[in-house]
XYZ file of C-alpha atoms in Angstrom:
571
model
C 61.545 90.338 144.770
C 63.589 87.594 146.452
C 65.725 88.682 149.464
C 68.880 87.302 147.815
C 68.462 89.470 144.694
C 67.746 92.535 146.878
C 70.981 91.844 148.756
C 72.940 91.567 145.514
C 71.523 94.865 144.221
C 72.224 96.622 147.534
C 75.779 95.289 147.504
C 76.194 96.652 143.965
C 74.985 100.110 145.038
C 77.223 99.983 148.125
C 80.239 98.970 145.983
C 79.503 101.793 143.557
C 79.488 104.298 146.413
C 82.772 102.949 147.732
C 84.495 102.749 144.331
C 83.402 105.733 142.255
C 86.382 105.346 139.915
C 85.312 101.861 138.846
C 81.576 101.923 139.372
C 80.713 102.958 135.839
C 83.496 101.276 133.868
C 82.511 98.415 131.597
C 83.911 95.982 129.054
C 82.847 96.655 125.482
C 83.083 93.911 122.853
C 83.407 94.543 119.124
C 83.979 92.198 116.186
C 85.850 93.498 113.135
C 85.417 91.242 110.098
C 88.021 92.174 107.487
C 86.229 91.680 104.162
C 86.236 92.773 100.543
C 83.270 94.514 98.974
C 82.539 96.692 95.951
C 82.338 100.468 96.268
C 81.589 102.971 93.495
C 83.087 106.463 93.556
C 83.793 108.864 90.652
C 81.802 106.493 88.369
C 84.430 103.844 89.107
C 83.573 100.569 90.868
C 86.315 98.621 92.609
C 86.721 96.018 95.333
C 88.064 97.454 98.582
C 89.151 95.938 101.896
C 87.014 97.175 104.777
C 85.752 96.357 108.254
C 82.290 94.751 108.312
C 81.687 95.908 104.724
C 81.586 99.567 105.732
C 83.561 102.520 104.346
C 84.541 104.363 106.459
C 84.444 101.644 109.090
C 82.239 101.342 112.184
C 82.673 103.728 115.072
C 84.039 102.546 118.413
C 82.230 104.252 121.304
C 83.505 103.949 124.868
C 83.965 105.908 128.072
C 87.164 106.829 129.848
C 88.041 103.810 131.987
C 86.335 101.195 129.802
C 88.030 98.009 128.660
C 87.769 97.182 124.951
C 87.948 93.729 123.431
C 88.016 93.945 119.640
C 88.112 90.604 117.846
C 89.596 91.010 114.366
C 88.810 88.198 111.895
C 90.736 88.326 108.612
C 88.661 87.034 105.664
C 90.853 88.528 102.903
C 94.117 87.522 101.226
C 95.986 90.592 102.548
C 97.720 90.528 105.910
C 96.162 92.999 108.357
C 96.747 94.735 111.689
C 94.701 97.438 113.428
C 96.235 100.398 115.281
C 94.188 102.318 117.857
C 95.661 105.683 117.005
C 96.284 107.855 120.074
C 95.215 105.275 122.672
C 97.925 105.309 125.350
C 98.014 101.487 125.617
C 99.333 101.634 129.178
C 100.898 98.198 129.801
C 99.011 96.847 126.760
C 101.652 97.301 124.062
C 100.674 93.947 122.518
C 97.455 95.669 121.367
C 99.051 98.725 119.711
C 98.945 97.242 116.230
C 101.814 98.362 113.928
C 102.941 95.378 111.857
C 106.366 93.971 112.731
C 106.691 96.396 115.657
C 104.274 95.162 118.345
C 102.881 92.158 116.474
C 103.131 89.978 113.420
C 100.260 90.559 110.976
C 96.942 88.731 111.207
C 97.086 86.387 108.244
C 94.216 85.086 106.118
C 91.595 83.156 108.166
C 93.321 84.101 111.429
C 91.906 86.101 114.345
C 93.385 88.279 117.064
C 91.606 90.035 119.915
C 92.939 93.477 120.796
C 92.540 93.937 124.549
C 93.134 97.379 126.056
C 91.727 99.837 128.573
C 91.183 103.544 127.997
C 92.928 105.393 130.816
C 92.562 109.123 131.417
C 91.515 109.964 127.862
C 88.370 111.502 126.453
C 87.600 113.013 123.046
C 88.116 111.818 119.469
C 90.710 109.376 118.150
C 90.558 106.843 115.331
C 91.525 103.302 114.432
C 93.181 102.260 111.180
C 95.075 99.444 109.529
C 98.817 99.674 110.186
C 100.424 97.646 107.429
C 101.465 98.884 103.987
C 98.742 101.271 102.644
C 95.758 99.263 103.898
C 94.513 102.149 106.012
C 93.292 103.943 102.858
C 89.982 102.082 103.275
C 90.393 100.410 106.688
C 89.706 103.153 109.236
C 87.002 104.527 111.496
C 86.367 106.821 114.496
C 87.004 106.203 118.184
C 84.676 108.287 120.339
C 85.671 108.440 123.997
C 83.041 109.940 126.269
C 83.833 111.242 129.759
C 83.094 108.973 132.716
C 79.406 108.930 133.638
C 79.932 111.182 136.648
C 81.933 113.723 134.591
C 80.969 116.307 131.976
C 82.610 118.281 129.192
C 84.520 121.440 130.272
C 82.168 123.315 127.932
C 78.435 123.387 127.389
C 77.126 120.040 126.165
C 76.423 120.233 122.405
C 73.001 119.478 120.933
C 74.514 116.840 118.642
C 77.916 115.288 117.875
C 78.994 114.464 114.306
C 82.174 112.568 113.307
C 83.761 113.964 110.128
C 86.484 111.790 108.605
C 88.669 113.133 105.809
C 90.051 110.465 103.490
C 91.690 109.916 100.117
C 90.300 107.886 97.240
C 92.215 106.174 94.448
C 90.425 104.622 91.483
C 93.278 102.096 91.413
C 94.244 99.763 94.267
C 96.420 101.702 96.780
C 98.422 98.530 97.482
C 99.363 98.243 93.803
C 100.298 101.942 93.752
C 102.755 101.809 96.672
C 104.179 98.430 95.602
C 104.916 99.818 92.142
C 106.503 102.963 93.627
C 108.742 100.963 95.945
C 109.818 98.802 93.002
C 110.621 101.692 90.638
C 111.984 103.997 93.350
C 109.796 106.867 92.137
C 106.947 108.751 93.746
C 103.545 106.992 93.901
C 100.575 108.177 91.867
C 98.538 110.774 93.750
C 94.944 110.177 94.818
C 91.968 110.883 92.561
C 89.846 112.593 95.222
C 89.546 113.605 98.844
C 86.482 112.450 100.762
C 84.342 113.513 103.720
C 82.904 110.445 105.466
C 83.676 108.491 102.302
C 82.000 110.949 99.891
C 83.926 113.048 97.323
C 81.207 115.621 96.656
C 80.012 117.615 93.637
C 83.322 119.094 92.438
C 84.485 115.647 91.280
C 83.385 113.708 88.225
C 79.806 112.311 88.560
C 79.851 112.624 92.360
C 76.948 114.992 93.125
C 74.950 112.123 94.611
C 77.962 111.145 96.755
C 78.018 114.295 98.881
C 78.299 114.620 102.654
C 75.399 116.638 104.110
C 75.172 118.127 107.587
C 71.674 119.249 108.640
C 71.466 121.672 111.545
C 68.744 123.450 113.509
C 68.966 127.226 114.024
C 70.399 128.236 117.400
C 71.804 124.776 118.251
C 75.439 123.909 118.999
C 77.061 120.957 117.238
C 80.355 119.256 118.072
C 82.185 118.170 114.924
C 84.706 115.422 115.608
C 87.270 116.038 112.848
C 89.603 113.177 111.881
C 92.234 113.366 109.143
C 92.529 109.801 107.845
C 93.992 110.943 104.500
C 97.085 109.041 103.464
C 99.520 111.733 102.374
C 97.948 115.175 102.725
C 97.465 117.796 105.392
C 94.187 119.632 104.908
C 92.615 123.040 105.406
C 88.954 122.816 106.455
C 86.362 125.572 106.533
C 82.592 126.132 106.571
C 81.292 129.103 104.581
C 80.127 132.055 106.725
C 80.706 130.164 109.990
C 83.439 130.119 112.598
C 84.138 127.172 114.862
C 85.572 126.945 118.389
C 88.371 124.422 118.881
C 87.979 122.638 122.238
C 90.050 119.469 121.933
C 93.014 118.080 119.991
C 94.109 114.429 119.878
C 91.687 113.546 122.723
C 93.047 116.238 125.075
C 91.043 119.341 126.001
C 92.590 122.660 124.976
C 91.924 126.278 125.834
C 89.039 127.129 123.466
C 89.746 129.480 120.566
C 87.767 130.526 117.525
C 88.837 130.133 113.917
C 87.294 130.119 110.462
C 89.941 127.703 109.091
C 91.215 124.477 110.670
C 94.477 122.887 109.516
C 94.633 119.192 110.360
C 97.436 116.763 109.498
C 97.029 113.043 108.827
C 96.842 111.371 112.227
C 95.416 114.402 114.016
C 91.917 114.732 115.456
C 90.224 117.981 116.459
C 86.887 118.582 118.176
C 85.234 121.868 117.212
C 81.980 123.498 118.318
C 79.781 124.900 115.561
C 77.132 127.388 116.658
C 74.331 127.371 114.117
C 72.915 130.775 113.230
C 69.996 131.772 115.494
C 67.639 132.162 112.526
C 66.821 130.252 109.348
C 69.212 131.800 106.774
C 67.508 130.741 103.491
C 70.921 129.693 102.181
C 73.153 126.667 101.740
C 76.736 126.712 103.033
C 79.536 124.637 101.558
C 81.879 122.672 103.806
C 85.256 122.305 102.079
C 88.731 120.812 102.538
C 91.802 121.026 100.345
C 95.514 120.331 100.886
C 98.183 122.315 102.663
C 101.307 121.353 100.709
C 104.903 122.464 101.175
C 106.915 119.812 99.316
C 108.368 119.709 95.812
C 106.635 116.655 94.344
C 103.210 116.207 92.793
C 100.083 116.115 94.941
C 96.312 115.887 94.620
C 95.437 119.572 94.206
C 91.671 119.155 94.419
C 88.908 120.139 96.848
C 86.309 118.011 98.621
C 83.000 119.713 99.327
C 80.049 118.865 101.558
C 76.869 120.788 102.317
C 75.647 122.442 105.522
C 71.869 122.837 105.417
C 69.513 124.416 107.949
C 66.230 122.742 108.826
C 63.474 124.806 107.253
C 60.788 126.063 109.653
C 57.300 124.624 109.082
C 55.816 128.075 108.451
C 58.547 129.110 105.991
C 57.589 129.233 102.343
C 59.814 130.680 99.665
C 60.019 130.239 95.917
C 63.340 132.047 95.642
C 66.380 129.916 94.957
C 68.661 129.493 97.967
C 71.990 131.275 97.802
C 75.051 129.032 98.009
C 78.005 130.359 100.006
C 81.522 129.011 99.479
C 84.295 129.167 102.079
C 87.586 130.927 101.389
C 90.454 128.515 101.961
C 94.091 129.675 102.424
C 96.713 129.328 99.683
C 98.097 125.800 99.277
C 101.473 126.689 100.883
C 100.351 129.132 103.622
C 103.237 128.215 105.928
C 103.054 131.317 108.160
C 99.300 130.945 108.623
C 99.809 127.313 109.666
C 102.547 128.283 112.158
C 100.255 130.908 113.692
C 97.369 128.426 113.834
C 99.353 125.636 115.520
C 100.810 128.180 117.957
C 97.312 128.916 119.308
C 96.904 125.446 120.826
C 97.358 125.531 124.598
C 96.644 122.966 127.298
C 93.574 123.566 129.438
C 96.010 123.352 132.381
C 93.420 121.698 134.618
C 95.092 119.086 136.875
C 91.905 116.995 136.826
C 91.791 116.856 133.008
C 95.393 117.220 131.817
C 98.828 115.990 132.857
C 101.795 118.239 133.557
C 104.767 118.795 131.290
C 108.168 117.494 132.488
C 110.049 120.552 133.771
C 113.440 118.933 133.203
C 114.750 116.291 130.796
C 116.858 113.246 131.685
C 117.692 112.589 128.025
C 117.908 115.128 125.174
C 117.724 114.075 121.536
C 118.080 116.003 118.279
C 116.592 114.230 115.237
C 116.691 115.472 111.658
C 113.939 114.168 109.420
C 113.315 114.423 105.715
C 113.775 112.850 102.338
C 116.857 111.284 100.790
C 117.794 108.478 98.445
C 118.999 104.902 98.360
C 121.101 103.246 95.628
C 119.415 101.729 92.599
C 119.975 97.937 92.463
C 122.375 96.731 89.788
C 121.000 96.188 86.291
C 117.816 98.153 87.074
C 116.493 101.555 86.141
C 115.148 103.637 88.993
C 112.835 106.635 88.822
C 113.960 108.458 91.975
C 116.351 111.428 92.286
C 119.202 111.225 89.732
C 118.438 107.599 88.932
C 118.331 106.462 92.593
C 115.348 105.364 94.699
C 113.458 107.723 96.994
C 114.146 107.176 100.690
C 113.251 109.014 103.889
C 115.070 108.976 107.191
C 115.462 110.113 110.790
C 119.056 111.149 111.579
C 119.949 109.682 108.176
C 118.697 106.207 109.200
C 116.007 104.865 106.885
C 114.237 102.412 109.174
C 113.799 98.881 107.833
C 111.032 96.778 109.357
C 112.230 93.288 110.370
C 110.404 90.074 109.404
C 109.450 89.408 113.022
C 107.902 91.669 115.662
C 110.312 93.972 117.522
C 108.343 93.700 120.782
C 108.571 89.901 120.798
C 112.296 90.054 120.035
C 112.727 92.519 122.929
C 110.676 90.551 125.479
C 112.250 87.180 124.590
C 115.718 88.792 124.530
C 116.272 87.575 120.955
C 117.261 90.875 119.392
C 120.403 89.540 117.708
C 119.954 89.920 113.958
C 116.602 91.718 114.442
C 117.579 95.172 115.728
C 120.307 97.144 117.473
C 119.960 99.844 120.159
C 122.494 102.290 118.748
C 120.179 104.779 117.034
C 122.066 108.099 116.762
C 120.900 110.636 119.364
C 122.190 113.524 117.207
C 122.602 113.953 113.423
C 125.651 111.875 112.411
C 126.678 114.348 109.672
C 125.795 117.927 110.711
C 125.107 120.473 107.976
C 123.013 123.603 107.449
C 119.734 121.677 107.682
C 117.506 124.367 106.195
C 120.078 125.836 103.819
C 121.755 124.394 100.726
C 121.513 120.585 101.013
C 124.626 118.389 100.797
C 125.517 116.654 97.531
C 125.361 113.211 99.156
C 121.684 112.433 99.872
C 122.092 108.686 100.485
C 120.490 107.387 103.699
C 121.678 104.284 105.531
C 119.086 101.483 105.797
C 118.972 99.772 109.206
C 116.783 98.719 112.156
C 118.233 100.829 114.973
C 116.303 101.724 118.139
C 116.712 103.886 121.257
C 116.512 102.203 124.668
C 115.089 104.209 127.595
C 114.926 103.297 131.289
C 111.409 103.397 132.737
C 110.200 106.900 133.704
C 112.883 108.730 131.730
C 111.847 112.292 130.913
C 112.671 112.909 127.253
C 113.233 116.113 125.320
C 113.240 115.636 121.575
C 113.852 118.295 118.931
C 112.641 117.325 115.460
C 114.374 119.251 112.674
C 113.140 119.353 109.088
C 115.824 119.293 106.376
C 115.962 120.796 102.899
C 117.218 117.577 101.274
C 114.982 117.107 98.205
C 112.858 119.962 99.487
C 111.791 121.260 102.901
C 108.418 119.864 103.882
C 105.943 119.826 106.782
C 106.051 116.321 108.321
C 103.225 115.133 110.638
C 105.134 113.167 113.269
C 103.186 110.540 115.288
C 104.410 108.841 118.474
C 102.818 105.558 119.545
C 102.199 104.757 123.230
C 102.478 108.317 124.535
C 101.155 111.817 124.372
C 103.839 114.483 124.227
C 103.959 118.192 125.050
C 104.790 120.641 122.259
C 107.099 123.011 124.157
C 108.536 124.982 121.223
C 108.640 125.428 117.474
C 110.273 127.746 114.967
C 111.706 128.199 111.497
C 115.346 127.711 110.493
C 117.838 125.556 112.383
C 117.203 124.858 116.068
C 119.584 126.718 118.391
C 119.624 125.088 121.824
C 121.062 128.119 123.662
C 118.554 130.580 122.253
C 115.463 128.453 121.665
C 115.319 126.407 124.875
C 115.000 129.625 126.896
C 111.706 130.289 125.098
C 110.145 126.865 125.714
C 106.569 126.924 126.998
C 106.635 124.843 130.194
C 103.419 126.363 131.571
C 100.576 125.261 129.276
C 101.973 123.481 126.183
C 99.475 121.519 124.123
C 99.525 117.748 124.614
C 99.225 115.713 121.385
C 100.121 112.423 119.719
C 100.786 113.909 116.237
C 102.454 117.238 115.408
C 103.547 118.868 112.162
C 107.296 119.474 112.020
C 107.328 122.843 110.187
C 108.674 123.006 106.644
C 112.166 124.479 106.979
C 111.851 124.531 110.764
C 111.777 122.517 113.981
C 109.507 121.475 116.824
C 110.493 120.527 120.392
C 108.500 117.980 122.411
C 108.775 116.434 125.857
C 107.293 113.205 127.187
C 107.659 110.846 130.126
C 108.651 107.299 129.168
C 106.261 105.673 131.658
C 104.899 102.925 129.385
C 107.025 99.773 128.951
C 107.165 98.302 125.451
C 108.400 99.064 121.930
C 106.874 102.204 120.442
C 106.996 103.311 116.831
C 107.515 106.965 115.899
C 106.928 107.910 112.260
C 105.774 110.449 109.728
C 102.020 110.037 109.146
C 102.414 110.597 105.429
C 102.258 106.933 104.459
C 104.520 107.475 101.466
C 107.261 108.782 103.778
C 106.719 105.925 106.248
C 107.023 103.457 103.351
C 110.318 105.117 102.406
C 111.670 104.693 105.969
C 110.822 107.898 107.882
C 110.308 106.032 111.162
C 112.159 104.767 114.215
C 111.243 103.087 117.496
C 111.783 103.513 121.227
C 112.242 100.652 123.675
C 110.984 101.582 127.144
C 112.245 99.137 129.755
C 110.153 97.697 132.587
C 110.077 99.565 135.878
C 110.819 97.923 139.249
C 107.185 97.567 140.387
C 104.697 94.975 139.062
C 102.478 97.841 137.847
C 105.411 99.135 135.760
C 106.051 95.961 133.791
C 104.641 94.820 130.442
C 102.532 91.657 130.918
C 103.437 88.555 128.886
C 102.051 88.270 125.331
C 98.446 87.079 124.874
C 97.978 83.467 123.772
C 96.406 84.444 120.432
C 99.173 86.858 119.399
C 99.740 86.262 115.652
C 102.901 84.478 114.543
C 105.093 85.550 111.630
């Protein structure tokens, strides 16, 4: 070997010893071609939009500390954006992805490269389209492994399996939401739920389209659960098996066992499944069905997969295998869900988790729920009492502009695009979980909250009974938050704040606001940019249940948002 190459290799080893934090980080390149291809489910063939012709889409695999460069090439007639759900996007807000918030959409025959670095995160997240209802078929897993010199805080599993829950419509989801927004009524519900794209044997002609998980006796498997369904929270269970929850939204939690997992759209949960130590001569069904608390119609069906044990070579049996089915909770098991979500606690390890803000610089109280907007003149609308369905936060139904909020903020051209007067408390107080007011009209506007850099925020999210109390999965872009309290009824600051958990609250990016109740979260606004916050039921987001936070630059160079990339799409 030449002396020069030996010197280079020795320098590399020496640098790795000096810089352990950076020694194993790398840049990972992916190309996402947005294409159309035919898929058949429920004996129905249709053309769907997907990434690289795959449904669900390809998995992104990276380690904590890696940089990702994902080139998205749009080959279809629809506009597209991709959101990297749960990625902190520290100082990379241009790569967050929600259309008309951090970027204009990628138009037909255009490309955009999302450039971001994973910082202090490990676990399961997912990517999905973030424009209209495109994410119904445009989604896939993000698997973040620990740094090479780190391990899991639990025994390494024998195998890891991503499990993505989705929703399938025989019709085009874009046509469904466009029709609903035009008529003002509720959109048609899905025709099936899916596990990794498969509906399973309980649906029409779908036995061949069934997810199967093969396991070996005595082995431990990590199931990376992702709820990519559009409008439904789901109960998940495996017959005759319990699982151990070890991570939520790419943050480790104190492990706890359960035989039922409730997971909202936008949430991810890693669970350990210990296979039985012996060959059981049986098949076990894996099932998911909705948790539903609202008043409208919903897809009340069940998706089923199969858990099978590898048969030993010396095992021979002519008897038919027994099939075990899991017992799932009632559709509206609100108390069970409250007890389940209350079990999540931070691991409280300073090396693996961050600490909850002990005080709050700014305190906000947001109501969220359904409402209505007026029917245009000379039209017939199919919403409540002849109006159109709307949804709002503090009675503001958020209207997306026709340019990107982040660009308007950075270029200081907000005039006519947005205002920064979003109400910090409900503008018209009432008994939020009691009899709703007669006037259900929401105002339609683009109003934001502006926060100085490093502001500690306390936010109480209150469900309302307007057009029915309902569990709302609330997702915050650009941050994780700590769930410091939750309860039923109306939030009472004097009584409820005294019971906040400031020791080991779970850290998440998506949390269910309880039906007829409230949840309190805290976060540190340490990431400059414009960050969307919305219900992860896409129908509610389409109706306006969203708002956005502007976090200003800090004084140091490391606390400022860099200028936009040169290939940022234009509106």
